[in-house]
Each structure stands twice: as C-alpha cells, then as structure tokens.
Amino acid sequence: MARQLLITGCNRGIGRVAVGLFAEEGYDIICCIRGENPEFSKYAAELMRANHVKIEMIYCDMMDENAIMSAFKPLLEERRHIDVLINNAGIAAGSLLQMTPMSQLKEVFQVNFFSAVLVTQIVSRLMMRQRSGSIINMGSVAGLDNFSGYTSYGSSKAAVMSFTKIIARELAPYGIRVNAIAPGLTDTNMAKQMEAKAYDEMVSRTDMKRLGKPEEIANAMLFLASDRASFITGRIIRVDGGM
Amino acid sequence: MTNLEKYNQAFIDNFNVSADKLSGLQYQGTELWDSVGHMTLVAALEDAFNIMMETDDIIDFSSYEKGKEILSTKYNVKF
C-alpha cells in the first residue's frame, strides 16, 4: 500500500511543489485547498497519470472552523489511514505593531495556527489508532529570529513551533513524530508581497545571499516524512540558506 | 457480550476498578483515570464499538454515566 499524505494549503507555492515531489515518491495524497481550482485539478491529474498515484481533494476555508470540521469528519468516520500530515496552509502579513489591526492578527492566527491545531487534533486521532505517523508543521525563521514588523506572522509561526514541540511529547508514545520546518525567505508569491526594503534585508541576511527555492523546502518535508527521520521528533529544522 | 458489558469492561481493564465501583465514577475520580488514561479509555471504547469519537465528545466525557449518554445519543450505541 502506498504511503498516504494529507497536506493543507497546497495549490500554490511550497505546498504545490511538495505535492509534486511526494507524488514522484509514490505517495497517495489528500490535498486540502480552499475551493475548487481547475488549474490545480489539472496539475493533480497529470501527477496521478505520471506517477500512478491517487490524489484527492478536500475543500475548506481555513478561516472557518466549522468548514474544517465538516471537511475532515469523513476521514474520521472512514478511519482513513494517514501516514503524513503537513500543515502547510498559511498567510503572510507584515506590519509594525502600531499598524497591526487586531483583525489582521486574528486572521493570521486563525489560518496559520488555529486551523493547524484543529486539523492536527483530527488527524492525530487517526494516527494514534495506527500508532504511527509523521506530522510536519510549517514554522518560519520569522518566528525564531523575531524580526521587526512581524507581529502577526512571526508570532503565529512562533506559536506553531511551540505547539510542535509540545505535541511531539504528547504523541511520541503513540509512535507519532512531530516536527516543524522553519524556512527562510522562499521564492513564492508570499515573498513577492514583501516591501522591497524588507525583502532586500532578508536576502542580505542569508549566508547564501539568495531566496530559497520551494523544492528545497519540500525536500526537507520529504525527509521528515520518511523513515530516514525515524528518530527525529520535536525539532525545528531551519531551511534558510544560513542566517 | 452486551454493549453494557463491553462498556464496563473498558473501564475495568483500563482503570483497574471493580464493576461495583463504576456507578458514579468520574474523570480524575480514580488514580488511573487521568488525561492519559482518558485517551486510553476512548481508544478502547472506539475499538469496542467501532466508532471514532469527536473531540468535543472526548472533552464532555466526564463520568461513567456521561460516557453512556454520549455513546447512546451520538454514536447509536444501545445500552
């Protein structure tokens, strides 16, 4: 039986590249995205054909807790086997504290943190029954290095990484590993949203003086998902070109 | 084995209590029914009745009686 991956937020950026990479490795994949997307469906169909894997879609808005519950409930009812969960859904927001509306803070935390907690609550139940699994959360160097202007995004990612370490301890007795990846600035649409000055500063901070490529982050996901990482849990893996 | 017997057995096995002590038993009312024991009990009941409980129900499951109520009303387990 092929290994089963469930990944959220994967119709573009790092998540999309990860879907391609995991498909190439023979994983069957459940993609959780916000809504129907013909272009992504076509991409998934091509991956299925090329790699002889199954890819199915779950649609839900990570802003909506009830929608998440409704979308994921069938997985529980069907007792689906899931080997790997990647909580990749996320949104970016950059602003100084005094320019950060509470609405933005709540939105960022809902998508980046609360939705990941809820999805993990559901999927980890299945993994606990299996007594195996690997959960990979998307952190960020912004949640580790505390850059100015990252009240919303940086705080939400810090929460994700703290959550990762806590549940790694809770779930280890069930054979479930939990880790997070903390990417540096990566060449996605999210990076293009940054102010030019902040973007330049971020690139200049890296020893390698460049953005990360989505596939470089996805490769770390693939490693953590695999049995090659079988003794790694509760860790935050920086993939940042040296910072 | 009846459903009640299965239900009781999960408590007896997991919390090392006798059948006569089940009535009125509450979460954290006996040494082994702590948070870890609670999840073990839930897993045992899920296996016994072939169900998957939702998080809210796991949280609400605060006593022997409350658990019976949840299983019968939400998971169609007849006692």
Coordinates of C-alpha atoms in Angstrom, one line a residue:
Chain A
M1 CA 0.0 0.0 0.0
A2 CA 1.3 3.4 -0.9
R3 CA 2.1 5.9 1.9
Q4 CA -0.7 8.4 2.4
L5 CA -0.1 12.2 2.7
L6 CA -2.6 14.8 3.8
I7 CA -1.4 18.3 3.0
T8 CA -3.2 21.6 3.6
G9 CA -2.7 24.8 1.5
C10 CA -1.1 23.2 -1.5
N11 CA -2.5 24.8 -4.6
R12 CA 0.5 27.1 -5.0
G13 CA 3.9 27.9 -3.6
I14 CA 5.8 25.4 -1.4
G15 CA 2.7 23.2 -0.9
R16 CA 2.2 22.8 -4.6
V17 CA 5.8 21.8 -5.2
A18 CA 5.5 19.4 -2.2
V19 CA 2.5 17.7 -3.8
G20 CA 4.6 17.1 -7.0
L21 CA 7.6 15.8 -5.0
F22 CA 5.6 13.4 -2.8
A23 CA 3.7 12.1 -5.9
E24 CA 7.0 11.4 -7.6
E25 CA 8.0 9.4 -4.4
G26 CA 4.8 7.3 -4.8
Y27 CA 2.6 8.9 -2.1
D28 CA -1.1 8.9 -2.4
I29 CA -2.2 12.4 -1.5
I30 CA -5.2 14.2 0.0
C31 CA -4.9 17.9 -0.9
C32 CA -6.8 20.3 1.3
I33 CA -7.4 23.6 -0.5
R34 CA -9.8 26.4 -0.1
G35 CA -12.0 25.8 -3.2
E36 CA -12.2 24.1 -6.5
N37 CA -9.4 25.1 -8.7
P38 CA -9.4 23.7 -12.3
E39 CA -5.8 24.6 -12.9
F40 CA -4.7 22.7 -9.8
S41 CA -7.0 19.8 -10.6
K42 CA -5.4 19.5 -13.9
Y43 CA -1.9 19.6 -12.3
A44 CA -3.1 16.8 -9.9
A45 CA -4.4 14.7 -12.8
E46 CA -1.1 15.0 -14.6
L47 CA 0.8 13.9 -11.4
M48 CA -1.6 10.9 -11.0
R49 CA -1.0 9.8 -14.6
A50 CA 2.7 10.3 -14.5
N51 CA 3.3 8.7 -11.1
H52 CA 0.5 6.2 -10.8
V53 CA -0.7 7.6 -7.5
K54 CA -4.1 8.8 -6.2
I55 CA -4.7 12.4 -5.5
E56 CA -8.0 13.6 -4.0
M57 CA -9.2 17.0 -2.9
I58 CA -10.8 18.3 0.3
Y59 CA -12.2 21.8 0.1
C60 CA -12.4 24.0 3.1
D61 CA -11.6 27.6 4.1
M62 CA -9.1 27.6 7.0
M63 CA -10.8 30.7 8.3
D64 CA -13.9 28.7 9.0
E65 CA -13.7 26.2 11.9
N66 CA -17.0 24.6 11.1
A67 CA -15.9 24.1 7.5
I68 CA -12.7 22.4 8.6
M69 CA -14.7 20.1 10.9
S70 CA -17.2 19.2 8.2
A71 CA -14.5 18.6 5.6
F72 CA -12.4 16.4 7.8
K73 CA -15.1 14.5 9.6
P74 CA -15.4 11.9 6.8
L75 CA -11.8 11.0 7.3
L76 CA -12.5 10.0 10.9
E77 CA -15.7 8.2 10.0
E78 CA -13.9 6.2 7.3
R79 CA -11.0 5.7 9.6
R80 CA -8.6 6.7 6.8
H81 CA -5.0 5.7 7.1
I82 CA -2.8 8.7 7.0
D83 CA 1.0 8.4 7.3
V84 CA 2.0 12.0 7.0
L85 CA 0.2 15.3 7.7
I86 CA 1.7 18.5 6.5
N87 CA 0.1 21.7 7.9
N88 CA 1.2 24.0 5.2
A89 CA -1.7 26.4 4.9
G90 CA -0.6 29.9 5.8
I91 CA -1.0 33.5 5.1
A92 CA 1.6 36.3 5.4
A93 CA 1.2 39.7 6.9
G94 CA 3.9 42.2 7.8
S95 CA 3.4 45.4 9.7
L96 CA 4.7 47.2 12.7
L97 CA 2.9 46.7 16.0
Q98 CA 1.2 50.1 15.9
M99 CA 0.0 49.4 12.4
T100 CA -1.3 45.9 13.1
P101 CA -5.1 45.8 13.4
M102 CA -6.5 43.2 15.7
S103 CA -8.5 41.8 12.8
Q104 CA -5.3 41.1 10.9
L105 CA -3.7 39.4 13.9
K106 CA -6.8 37.2 14.4
E107 CA -6.9 36.3 10.7
V108 CA -3.3 35.3 10.6
F109 CA -3.5 33.3 13.8
Q110 CA -6.7 31.6 12.6
V111 CA -5.1 30.4 9.3
N112 CA -1.5 29.8 10.5
F113 CA -2.1 28.4 14.0
F114 CA -5.7 27.6 15.0
S115 CA -6.5 25.7 11.8
A116 CA -3.3 23.7 12.1
V117 CA -4.2 22.8 15.7
L118 CA -7.7 21.7 14.6
V119 CA -6.5 19.7 11.7
T120 CA -3.9 18.1 13.9
Q121 CA -6.4 17.2 16.5
I122 CA -8.5 15.3 13.9
V123 CA -5.7 13.6 12.0
S124 CA -3.7 12.7 15.1
R125 CA -6.7 10.7 16.3
L126 CA -6.3 8.5 13.2
M127 CA -2.5 8.3 13.7
M128 CA -3.0 7.4 17.4
R129 CA -5.1 4.4 16.3
Q130 CA -2.5 3.4 13.8
R131 CA 0.3 4.0 16.3
S132 CA 2.4 5.7 13.7
G133 CA 2.6 8.9 11.7
S134 CA 4.6 12.0 10.9
I135 CA 3.3 15.5 11.4
I136 CA 5.1 18.4 9.8
N137 CA 4.2 21.9 10.6
M138 CA 5.3 25.0 8.7
G139 CA 7.1 27.4 11.0
S140 CA 9.3 30.2 9.8
V141 CA 12.6 31.9 10.7
A142 CA 10.3 34.9 11.3
G143 CA 9.0 33.0 14.4
L144 CA 12.6 32.3 15.6
D145 CA 14.6 35.4 14.9
N146 CA 12.0 38.0 15.9
F147 CA 12.3 40.5 13.0
S148 CA 10.7 43.9 13.4
G149 CA 7.4 44.2 11.5
Y150 CA 6.3 40.6 12.1
T151 CA 3.9 41.0 15.0
S152 CA 1.2 38.9 13.3
Y153 CA 3.1 36.4 11.1
G154 CA 6.1 35.9 13.4
S155 CA 4.0 35.4 16.5
S156 CA 1.8 33.0 14.7
K157 CA 4.7 31.0 13.5
A158 CA 6.3 31.0 16.9
A159 CA 3.1 29.6 18.2
V160 CA 3.2 26.9 15.6
M161 CA 6.7 25.9 16.5
S162 CA 5.9 25.8 20.3
F163 CA 2.9 23.7 19.5
T164 CA 5.1 21.4 17.5
K165 CA 7.4 20.8 20.5
I166 CA 4.6 20.3 22.9
I167 CA 2.6 17.8 20.9
A168 CA 5.8 15.9 19.9
R169 CA 6.0 14.9 23.6
E170 CA 2.3 14.1 23.8
L171 CA 2.2 12.0 20.7
A172 CA 5.6 10.2 20.9
P173 CA 4.1 7.3 23.0
Y174 CA 1.8 6.6 20.0
G175 CA 4.7 6.4 17.5
I176 CA 3.9 9.8 16.0
R177 CA 6.7 12.1 15.2
V178 CA 6.1 15.9 15.1
N179 CA 8.5 18.4 13.6
A180 CA 8.4 21.8 12.0
I181 CA 10.3 23.3 9.2
A182 CA 11.4 27.0 9.5
P183 CA 12.0 28.2 6.0
G184 CA 13.9 31.4 5.3
L185 CA 12.5 33.7 2.6
T186 CA 11.4 31.4 -0.2
D187 CA 10.7 32.2 -3.8
T188 CA 6.9 32.2 -3.7
N189 CA 4.1 34.8 -4.1
M190 CA 4.4 35.3 -0.4
A191 CA 7.9 36.7 -0.8
K192 CA 6.7 39.0 -3.6
Q193 CA 4.3 40.6 -1.2
M194 CA 7.1 42.0 0.9
E195 CA 8.2 45.6 0.9
A196 CA 11.3 46.0 -1.3
K197 CA 13.5 47.1 1.6
A198 CA 12.4 44.2 3.9
Y199 CA 12.9 41.8 1.0
D200 CA 16.5 43.0 0.4
E201 CA 17.3 42.9 4.1
M202 CA 16.1 39.4 4.3
V203 CA 18.2 38.2 1.4
S204 CA 21.3 40.0 2.6
R205 CA 20.9 38.3 6.0
T206 CA 21.4 34.9 4.5
D207 CA 24.9 33.5 4.1
M208 CA 23.9 32.2 0.6
K209 CA 22.6 35.6 -0.5
R210 CA 19.5 34.2 -2.2
L211 CA 16.0 33.1 -1.7
G212 CA 15.2 29.5 -1.0
K213 CA 13.5 27.5 -3.8
P214 CA 10.2 25.9 -2.9
E215 CA 11.6 22.5 -3.8
E216 CA 14.4 23.0 -1.2
I217 CA 11.7 23.3 1.5
A218 CA 9.7 20.4 0.1
N219 CA 12.8 18.2 0.2
A220 CA 13.0 18.8 3.9
M221 CA 9.4 17.9 4.2
L222 CA 10.0 14.7 2.3
F223 CA 12.9 13.8 4.6
L224 CA 10.9 14.4 7.8
A225 CA 8.0 12.4 6.4
S226 CA 10.2 9.4 5.7
D227 CA 11.6 6.7 7.9
R228 CA 15.0 8.2 7.3
A229 CA 13.9 10.7 10.0
S230 CA 12.6 8.0 12.3
F231 CA 14.5 9.2 15.4
I232 CA 13.7 12.9 14.9
T233 CA 10.8 14.5 16.7
G234 CA 10.0 17.8 18.4
R235 CA 12.6 19.6 16.3
I236 CA 12.5 22.8 14.3
I237 CA 14.5 22.3 11.1
R238 CA 15.8 25.6 9.7
V239 CA 16.0 25.6 5.9
D240 CA 17.2 29.2 5.4
G241 CA 20.4 29.4 3.4
G242 CA 22.3 30.2 6.6
M243 CA 21.1 33.0 8.9
Chain B
M1 CA -21.1 -9.7 25.3
T2 CA -23.7 -7.0 25.6
N3 CA -22.9 -3.4 24.9
L4 CA -23.1 -2.6 28.6
E5 CA -20.7 -5.4 29.4
K6 CA -18.3 -4.1 26.7
Y7 CA -18.6 -0.6 28.1
N8 CA -18.0 -1.7 31.7
Q9 CA -15.1 -3.9 30.6
A10 CA -13.3 -0.9 29.1
F11 CA -13.4 0.9 32.5
I12 CA -12.5 -2.2 34.4
D13 CA -9.5 -3.0 32.2
N14 CA -8.1 0.5 31.9
F15 CA -8.7 1.8 35.4
N16 CA -8.3 -1.4 37.4
V17 CA -11.7 -0.9 39.2
S18 CA -14.3 -3.5 40.1
A19 CA -17.8 -3.4 38.5
D20 CA -19.5 -2.3 41.7
K21 CA -17.4 0.9 41.7
L22 CA -18.4 2.0 38.2
S23 CA -21.6 3.8 39.0
G24 CA -20.8 7.5 39.8
L25 CA -17.2 7.1 38.7
Q26 CA -15.9 10.5 37.4
Y27 CA -12.9 11.7 35.4
Q28 CA -10.0 12.0 37.8
G29 CA -12.1 10.3 40.4
T30 CA -9.7 7.3 40.4
E31 CA -5.9 7.3 40.1
L32 CA -5.7 5.8 36.6
W33 CA -8.5 8.0 35.1
D34 CA -6.2 10.9 34.3
S35 CA -5.8 12.6 31.0
V36 CA -3.6 9.8 29.6
G37 CA -6.0 7.2 30.9
H38 CA -8.9 9.1 29.4
M39 CA -7.4 8.8 25.9
T40 CA -6.7 5.1 26.5
L41 CA -10.3 4.6 27.6
V42 CA -11.6 6.4 24.5
A43 CA -9.4 4.2 22.2
A44 CA -10.7 1.1 24.0
L45 CA -14.3 2.2 23.5
E46 CA -13.7 3.2 19.9
D47 CA -12.4 -0.3 19.3
A48 CA -15.2 -2.0 21.2
F49 CA -18.0 -0.1 19.4
N50 CA -16.2 0.5 16.1
I51 CA -16.7 4.3 16.3
M52 CA -14.5 7.4 16.2
M53 CA -15.4 10.0 18.8
E54 CA -15.2 13.7 18.1
T55 CA -13.0 16.0 20.2
D56 CA -15.9 17.7 21.8
D57 CA -17.3 14.4 22.9
I58 CA -14.0 13.3 24.3
I59 CA -13.9 16.5 26.3
D60 CA -17.5 16.1 27.5
F61 CA -16.9 12.5 28.6
S62 CA -16.7 13.4 32.3
S63 CA -18.1 10.4 34.0
Y64 CA -19.2 6.8 33.6
E65 CA -22.8 7.9 33.2
K66 CA -22.0 10.8 30.8
G67 CA -20.0 8.5 28.6
K68 CA -23.0 6.2 28.3
E69 CA -25.2 9.2 27.4
I70 CA -22.7 10.4 24.7
L71 CA -22.3 6.9 23.2
S72 CA -26.0 6.3 23.1
T73 CA -27.1 9.7 21.8
K74 CA -24.3 10.5 19.4
Y75 CA -22.9 7.1 18.3
N76 CA -26.0 5.0 18.3
V77 CA -24.7 2.5 20.9
K78 CA -27.7 0.9 22.6
F79 CA -27.4 0.0 26.3

